[in-house]
mmCIF file of C-alpha atoms in Angstrom:
data_model
loop_
_atom_site.group_PDB
_atom_site.id
_atom_site.type_symbol
_atom_site.label_atom_id
_atom_site.label_comp_id
_atom_site.label_asym_id
_atom_site.label_seq_id
_atom_site.Cartn_x
_atom_site.Cartn_y
_atom_site.Cartn_z
ATOM 1 C CA UNK U 1 111.039 135.006 84.127
ATOM 2 C CA UNK U 2 113.244 137.767 82.859
ATOM 3 C CA UNK U 3 113.989 140.394 85.486
ATOM 4 C CA UNK U 4 115.186 143.937 85.023
ATOM 5 C CA UNK U 5 116.393 145.760 88.109
ATOM 6 C CA UNK U 6 116.423 149.541 88.135
ATOM 7 C CA UNK U 7 118.127 151.598 90.804
ATOM 8 C CA UNK U 8 117.458 153.861 92.590
ATOM 9 C CA UNK U 9 113.676 153.788 92.762
ATOM 10 C CA UNK U 10 113.402 157.376 93.973
ATOM 11 C CA UNK U 11 115.892 160.200 94.139
ATOM 12 C CA UNK U 12 115.580 163.799 95.246
ATOM 13 C CA UNK U 13 118.442 166.161 94.627
ATOM 14 C CA UNK U 14 119.312 169.804 94.252
ATOM 15 C CA UNK U 15 119.304 171.624 90.962
ATOM 16 C CA UNK U 16 122.637 171.504 89.171
ATOM 17 C CA UNK U 17 123.700 168.072 90.335
ATOM 18 C CA UNK U 18 124.076 165.005 88.132
ATOM 19 C CA UNK U 19 122.098 161.868 88.778
ATOM 20 C CA UNK U 20 122.918 158.362 87.603
ATOM 21 C CA UNK U 21 120.284 155.672 87.159
ATOM 22 C CA UNK U 22 121.243 152.033 86.678
ATOM 23 C CA UNK U 23 119.393 149.366 84.765
ATOM 24 C CA UNK U 24 120.455 145.743 85.059
ATOM 25 C CA UNK U 25 119.220 142.583 83.442
ATOM 26 C CA UNK U 26 119.499 139.887 86.083
ATOM 27 C CA UNK U 27 118.992 136.647 84.209
ATOM 28 C CA UNK U 28 119.445 137.368 80.530
ATOM 29 C CA UNK U 29 121.740 139.227 78.183
ATOM 30 C CA UNK U 30 120.387 142.651 77.356
ATOM 31 C CA UNK U 31 121.554 143.150 73.796
ATOM 32 C CA UNK U 32 119.364 146.241 73.571
ATOM 33 C CA UNK U 33 118.209 148.584 76.282
ATOM 34 C CA UNK U 34 115.711 151.407 76.073
ATOM 35 C CA UNK U 35 115.196 154.457 78.244
ATOM 36 C CA UNK U 36 111.779 156.045 78.599
ATOM 37 C CA UNK U 37 110.473 159.127 80.317
ATOM 38 C CA UNK U 38 106.971 159.519 81.662
ATOM 39 C CA UNK U 39 105.354 162.692 82.951
ATOM 40 C CA UNK U 40 102.344 162.468 85.290
ATOM 41 C CA UNK U 41 99.166 161.281 83.590
ATOM 42 C CA UNK U 42 101.004 160.856 80.296
ATOM 43 C CA UNK U 43 102.278 157.998 78.224
ATOM 44 C CA UNK U 44 105.833 156.716 77.980
ATOM 45 C CA UNK U 45 108.111 158.557 75.601
ATOM 46 C CA UNK U 46 111.173 156.791 74.270
ATOM 47 C CA UNK U 47 114.329 158.787 74.923
ATOM 48 C CA UNK U 48 117.014 156.552 73.493
ATOM 49 C CA UNK U 49 117.953 153.067 72.401
ATOM 50 C CA UNK U 50 121.300 151.522 73.214
ATOM 51 C CA UNK U 51 122.933 148.414 71.911
ATOM 52 C CA UNK U 52 125.706 146.867 73.944
ATOM 53 C CA UNK U 53 129.061 148.300 73.021
ATOM 54 C CA UNK U 54 127.628 150.986 70.747
ATOM 55 C CA UNK U 55 126.668 154.590 71.154
ATOM 56 C CA UNK U 56 123.077 155.210 72.055
ATOM 57 C CA UNK U 57 120.590 156.385 69.451
ATOM 58 C CA UNK U 58 118.587 159.316 70.760
ATOM 59 C CA UNK U 59 115.078 160.244 69.747
ATOM 60 C CA UNK U 60 114.424 163.586 68.203
ATOM 61 C CA UNK U 61 114.374 166.361 70.765
ATOM 62 C CA UNK U 62 116.353 164.482 73.408
ATOM 63 C CA UNK U 63 119.644 166.190 74.287
ATOM 64 C CA UNK U 64 122.398 163.598 74.236
ATOM 65 C CA UNK U 65 124.723 165.821 76.252
ATOM 66 C CA UNK U 66 122.050 166.171 78.899
ATOM 67 C CA UNK U 67 121.109 162.524 79.107
ATOM 68 C CA UNK U 68 124.245 160.407 78.931
ATOM 69 C CA UNK U 69 123.680 156.751 78.258
ATOM 70 C CA UNK U 70 126.287 154.042 78.690
ATOM 71 C CA UNK U 71 125.714 150.394 77.791
ATOM 72 C CA UNK U 72 129.106 148.921 78.386
ATOM 73 C CA UNK U 73 128.081 145.371 79.194
ATOM 74 C CA UNK U 74 125.347 142.915 78.336
ATOM 75 C CA UNK U 75 123.743 143.338 81.728
ATOM 76 C CA UNK U 76 124.094 147.007 82.585
ATOM 77 C CA UNK U 77 123.070 150.323 81.147
ATOM 78 C CA UNK U 78 123.233 153.660 82.914
ATOM 79 C CA UNK U 79 121.443 156.949 82.320
ATOM 80 C CA UNK U 80 123.085 160.042 83.757
ATOM 81 C CA UNK U 81 121.056 163.222 83.904
ATOM 82 C CA UNK U 82 123.709 165.935 83.892
ATOM 83 C CA UNK U 83 123.229 169.269 85.626
ATOM 84 C CA UNK U 84 119.658 168.377 86.433
ATOM 85 C CA UNK U 85 117.010 171.066 86.738
ATOM 86 C CA UNK U 86 113.428 170.984 87.987
ATOM 87 C CA UNK U 87 112.083 170.453 84.459
ATOM 88 C CA UNK U 88 114.006 167.155 84.374
ATOM 89 C CA UNK U 89 111.852 165.828 87.200
ATOM 90 C CA UNK U 90 110.008 162.831 85.854
ATOM 91 C CA UNK U 91 109.549 159.072 86.060
ATOM 92 C CA UNK U 92 112.310 157.314 84.135
ATOM 93 C CA UNK U 93 111.824 153.704 83.071
ATOM 94 C CA UNK U 94 114.334 151.402 81.435
ATOM 95 C CA UNK U 95 113.651 148.239 79.540
ATOM 96 C CA UNK U 96 115.860 145.504 78.180
ATOM 97 C CA UNK U 97 115.564 142.808 75.596
ATOM 98 C CA UNK U 98 117.643 139.899 74.404
ATOM 99 C CA UNK U 99 117.789 139.988 70.618
ATOM 100 C CA UNK U 100 114.213 139.823 69.264
ATOM 101 C CA UNK U 101 112.500 138.890 72.504
ATOM 102 C CA UNK U 102 109.898 141.230 74.032
ATOM 103 C CA UNK U 103 111.155 144.047 76.243
ATOM 104 C CA UNK U 104 111.171 143.642 80.006
ATOM 105 C CA UNK U 105 110.692 146.764 82.054
ATOM 106 C CA UNK U 106 112.430 147.956 85.182
ATOM 107 C CA UNK U 107 110.464 149.300 88.133
ATOM 108 C CA UNK U 108 111.217 152.905 87.231
ATOM 109 C CA UNK U 109 113.016 155.749 88.957
ATOM 110 C CA UNK U 110 111.179 158.771 90.244
ATOM 111 C CA UNK U 111 113.467 161.770 89.912
ATOM 112 C CA UNK U 112 112.657 164.982 91.741
ATOM 113 C CA UNK U 113 114.902 168.004 91.294
ATOM 114 C CA UNK U 114 114.493 170.813 93.826
ATOM 115 C CA UNK D 1 105.670 158.579 61.662
ATOM 116 C CA UNK D 2 103.864 155.846 63.528
ATOM 117 C CA UNK D 3 100.859 156.951 65.518
ATOM 118 C CA UNK D 4 99.136 154.838 68.103
ATOM 119 C CA UNK D 5 95.782 155.985 69.367
ATOM 120 C CA UNK D 6 93.785 154.536 72.185
ATOM 121 C CA UNK D 7 90.224 155.167 73.085
ATOM 122 C CA UNK D 8 88.691 155.855 75.373
ATOM 123 C CA UNK D 9 91.278 157.787 77.373
ATOM 124 C CA UNK D 10 89.244 157.622 80.552
ATOM 125 C CA UNK D 11 86.806 154.910 81.489
ATOM 126 C CA UNK D 12 84.719 154.679 84.610
ATOM 127 C CA UNK D 13 82.641 151.545 84.866
ATOM 128 C CA UNK D 14 80.635 149.576 87.347
ATOM 129 C CA UNK D 15 81.730 146.253 88.690
ATOM 130 C CA UNK D 16 80.269 143.388 86.748
ATOM 131 C CA UNK D 17 80.028 145.280 83.468
ATOM 132 C CA UNK D 18 81.853 144.665 80.196
ATOM 133 C CA UNK D 19 83.752 147.126 78.040
ATOM 134 C CA UNK D 20 86.302 147.276 75.231
ATOM 135 C CA UNK D 21 89.356 149.487 74.857
ATOM 136 C CA UNK D 22 90.522 150.135 71.316
ATOM 137 C CA UNK D 23 94.033 150.650 69.980
ATOM 138 C CA UNK D 24 94.498 151.912 66.426
ATOM 139 C CA UNK D 25 97.888 152.287 64.787
ATOM 140 C CA UNK D 26 98.924 153.926 61.566
ATOM 141 C CA UNK D 27 101.429 151.591 59.932
ATOM 142 C CA UNK D 28 102.244 147.921 59.476
ATOM 143 C CA UNK D 29 103.498 146.256 62.621
ATOM 144 C CA UNK D 30 104.867 142.902 63.647
ATOM 145 C CA UNK D 31 103.926 142.971 67.260
ATOM 146 C CA UNK D 32 101.456 144.628 69.549
ATOM 147 C CA UNK D 33 101.638 144.674 73.312
ATOM 148 C CA UNK D 34 99.256 145.480 76.117
ATOM 149 C CA UNK D 35 100.549 146.691 79.467
ATOM 150 C CA UNK D 36 99.049 147.617 82.782
ATOM 151 C CA UNK D 37 100.410 150.393 84.972
ATOM 152 C CA UNK D 38 99.359 151.003 88.560
ATOM 153 C CA UNK D 39 99.902 154.474 90.074
ATOM 154 C CA UNK D 40 103.549 155.112 90.843
ATOM 155 C CA UNK D 41 104.601 151.795 89.340
ATOM 156 C CA UNK D 42 106.245 150.616 86.167
ATOM 157 C CA UNK D 43 104.657 148.553 83.426
ATOM 158 C CA UNK D 44 103.323 145.053 83.799
ATOM 159 C CA UNK D 45 103.125 143.029 80.613
ATOM 160 C CA UNK D 46 99.657 141.652 79.901
ATOM 161 C CA UNK D 47 99.663 140.357 76.335
ATOM 162 C CA UNK D 48 101.918 139.985 73.326
ATOM 163 C CA UNK D 49 100.066 139.663 70.024
ATOM 164 C CA UNK D 50 102.176 138.449 67.145
ATOM 165 C CA UNK D 51 99.918 137.740 64.207
ATOM 166 C CA UNK D 52 96.699 138.669 62.502
ATOM 167 C CA UNK D 53 93.732 137.149 64.280
ATOM 168 C CA UNK D 54 95.669 136.490 67.479
ATOM 169 C CA UNK D 55 93.487 136.292 70.542
ATOM 170 C CA UNK D 56 94.752 135.905 74.062
ATOM 171 C CA UNK D 57 92.888 135.731 77.340
ATOM 172 C CA UNK D 58 93.954 136.036 80.929
ATOM 173 C CA UNK D 59 91.277 136.121 83.573
ATOM 174 C CA UNK D 60 88.772 138.885 82.826
ATOM 175 C CA UNK D 61 90.898 140.405 80.061
ATOM 176 C CA UNK D 62 90.985 139.339 76.439
ATOM 177 C CA UNK D 63 93.092 140.934 73.723
ATOM 178 C CA UNK D 64 92.821 140.559 69.981
ATOM 179 C CA UNK D 65 94.685 141.807 66.929
ATOM 180 C CA UNK D 66 93.509 142.610 63.408
ATOM 181 C CA UNK D 67 96.573 143.620 61.435
ATOM 182 C CA UNK D 68 94.582 144.400 58.299
ATOM 183 C CA UNK D 69 92.490 146.941 60.163
ATOM 184 C CA UNK D 70 95.523 147.984 62.256
ATOM 185 C CA UNK D 71 93.398 147.548 65.326
ATOM 186 C CA UNK D 72 93.750 145.788 68.628
ATOM 187 C CA UNK D 73 91.121 145.485 71.319
ATOM 188 C CA UNK D 74 91.303 144.811 75.031
ATOM 189 C CA UNK D 75 88.005 143.471 76.271
ATOM 190 C CA UNK D 76 87.079 143.563 79.922
ATOM 191 C CA UNK D 77 84.542 141.035 81.133
ATOM 192 C CA UNK D 78 82.642 141.420 84.409
ATOM 193 C CA UNK D 79 84.949 144.120 85.711
ATOM 194 C CA UNK D 80 86.187 144.085 89.285
ATOM 195 C CA UNK D 81 87.785 146.858 91.330
ATOM 196 C CA UNK D 82 91.234 145.237 91.091
ATOM 197 C CA UNK D 83 91.293 145.980 87.384
ATOM 198 C CA UNK D 84 91.463 149.716 88.076
ATOM 199 C CA UNK D 85 94.724 150.911 86.483
ATOM 200 C CA UNK D 86 96.052 152.581 83.348
ATOM 201 C CA UNK D 87 96.267 150.351 80.292
ATOM 202 C CA UNK D 88 98.659 151.006 77.434
ATOM 203 C CA UNK D 89 98.969 149.429 74.057
ATOM 204 C CA UNK D 90 102.314 149.619 72.289
ATOM 205 C CA UNK D 91 103.341 148.821 68.758
ATOM 206 C CA UNK D 92 106.685 147.413 67.649
ATOM 207 C CA UNK D 93 107.913 148.189 64.156
ATOM 208 C CA UNK D 94 110.259 145.818 62.422
ATOM 209 C CA UNK D 95 112.342 148.404 60.697
ATOM 210 C CA UNK D 96 115.620 146.620 61.016
ATOM 211 C CA UNK D 97 118.848 148.006 62.398
ATOM 212 C CA UNK D 98 118.669 150.145 65.475
ATOM 213 C CA UNK D 99 114.945 150.796 65.033
ATOM 214 C CA UNK D 100 113.994 147.203 65.569
ATOM 215 C CA UNK D 101 112.256 146.697 68.834
ATOM 216 C CA UNK D 102 111.299 150.319 69.386
ATOM 217 C CA UNK D 103 107.916 150.623 70.977
ATOM 218 C CA UNK D 104 105.486 153.414 70.300
ATOM 219 C CA UNK D 105 102.894 153.714 73.048
ATOM 220 C CA UNK D 106 99.297 154.776 72.923
ATOM 221 C CA UNK D 107 98.149 157.569 75.201
ATOM 222 C CA UNK D 108 96.870 155.149 77.797
ATOM 223 C CA UNK D 109 93.375 154.423 79.098
ATOM 224 C CA UNK D 110 92.724 155.228 82.739
ATOM 225 C CA UNK D 111 90.239 152.663 83.991
ATOM 226 C CA UNK D 112 88.318 153.062 87.210
ATOM 227 C CA UNK D 113 85.988 150.294 88.332
ATOM 228 C CA UNK D 114 83.526 151.239 91.045
ATOM 229 C CA UNK D 115 80.890 149.298 92.974
#
């Protein structure tokens, strides 16, 4: 079945640093990738949608300069949280799909900013 | 704006009992999904429902879709402890362009099955 690998699974870093999260589709071409954020005991909130080779489309209220998304190839998208602060601590989940197929989710990245 | 509402939000039930989780959504949709999430984990896909009247079953879980009523149900039969998890429904709108494939999630139903 379709596999999406997300890395790292858990990261702890100091306030002010930038953190990059990778999302890879291992056995299919990810024409579209999605990035979600989930706070404890809450649902998933879509942050942005990226199509390969295009700029990401951000949801309302998501700062594009804060959350940089790159989808340069059909198998890799990255989310960089720039100048991270404690309020950015969350569970970040990516998903990928090939054309109109259902999304496949990565295992998530737990980000803790001290 | 699409709204997806699940109920109940919390469900504590005894092993062996049956119950139904409901997912209502506010606009026409092509696809509805059910996912399971265990604590600290990502989402596990349970069902994809693609048409009105679709019914799918896997083990003790059965999902159905009524697109006219904009309602999906997840029925639990003879619950066991291993089913304890958070269950999400999500709706996919075919809006074309960059919106296609965007999922809007319900709030989630936290299910606890106890002896």
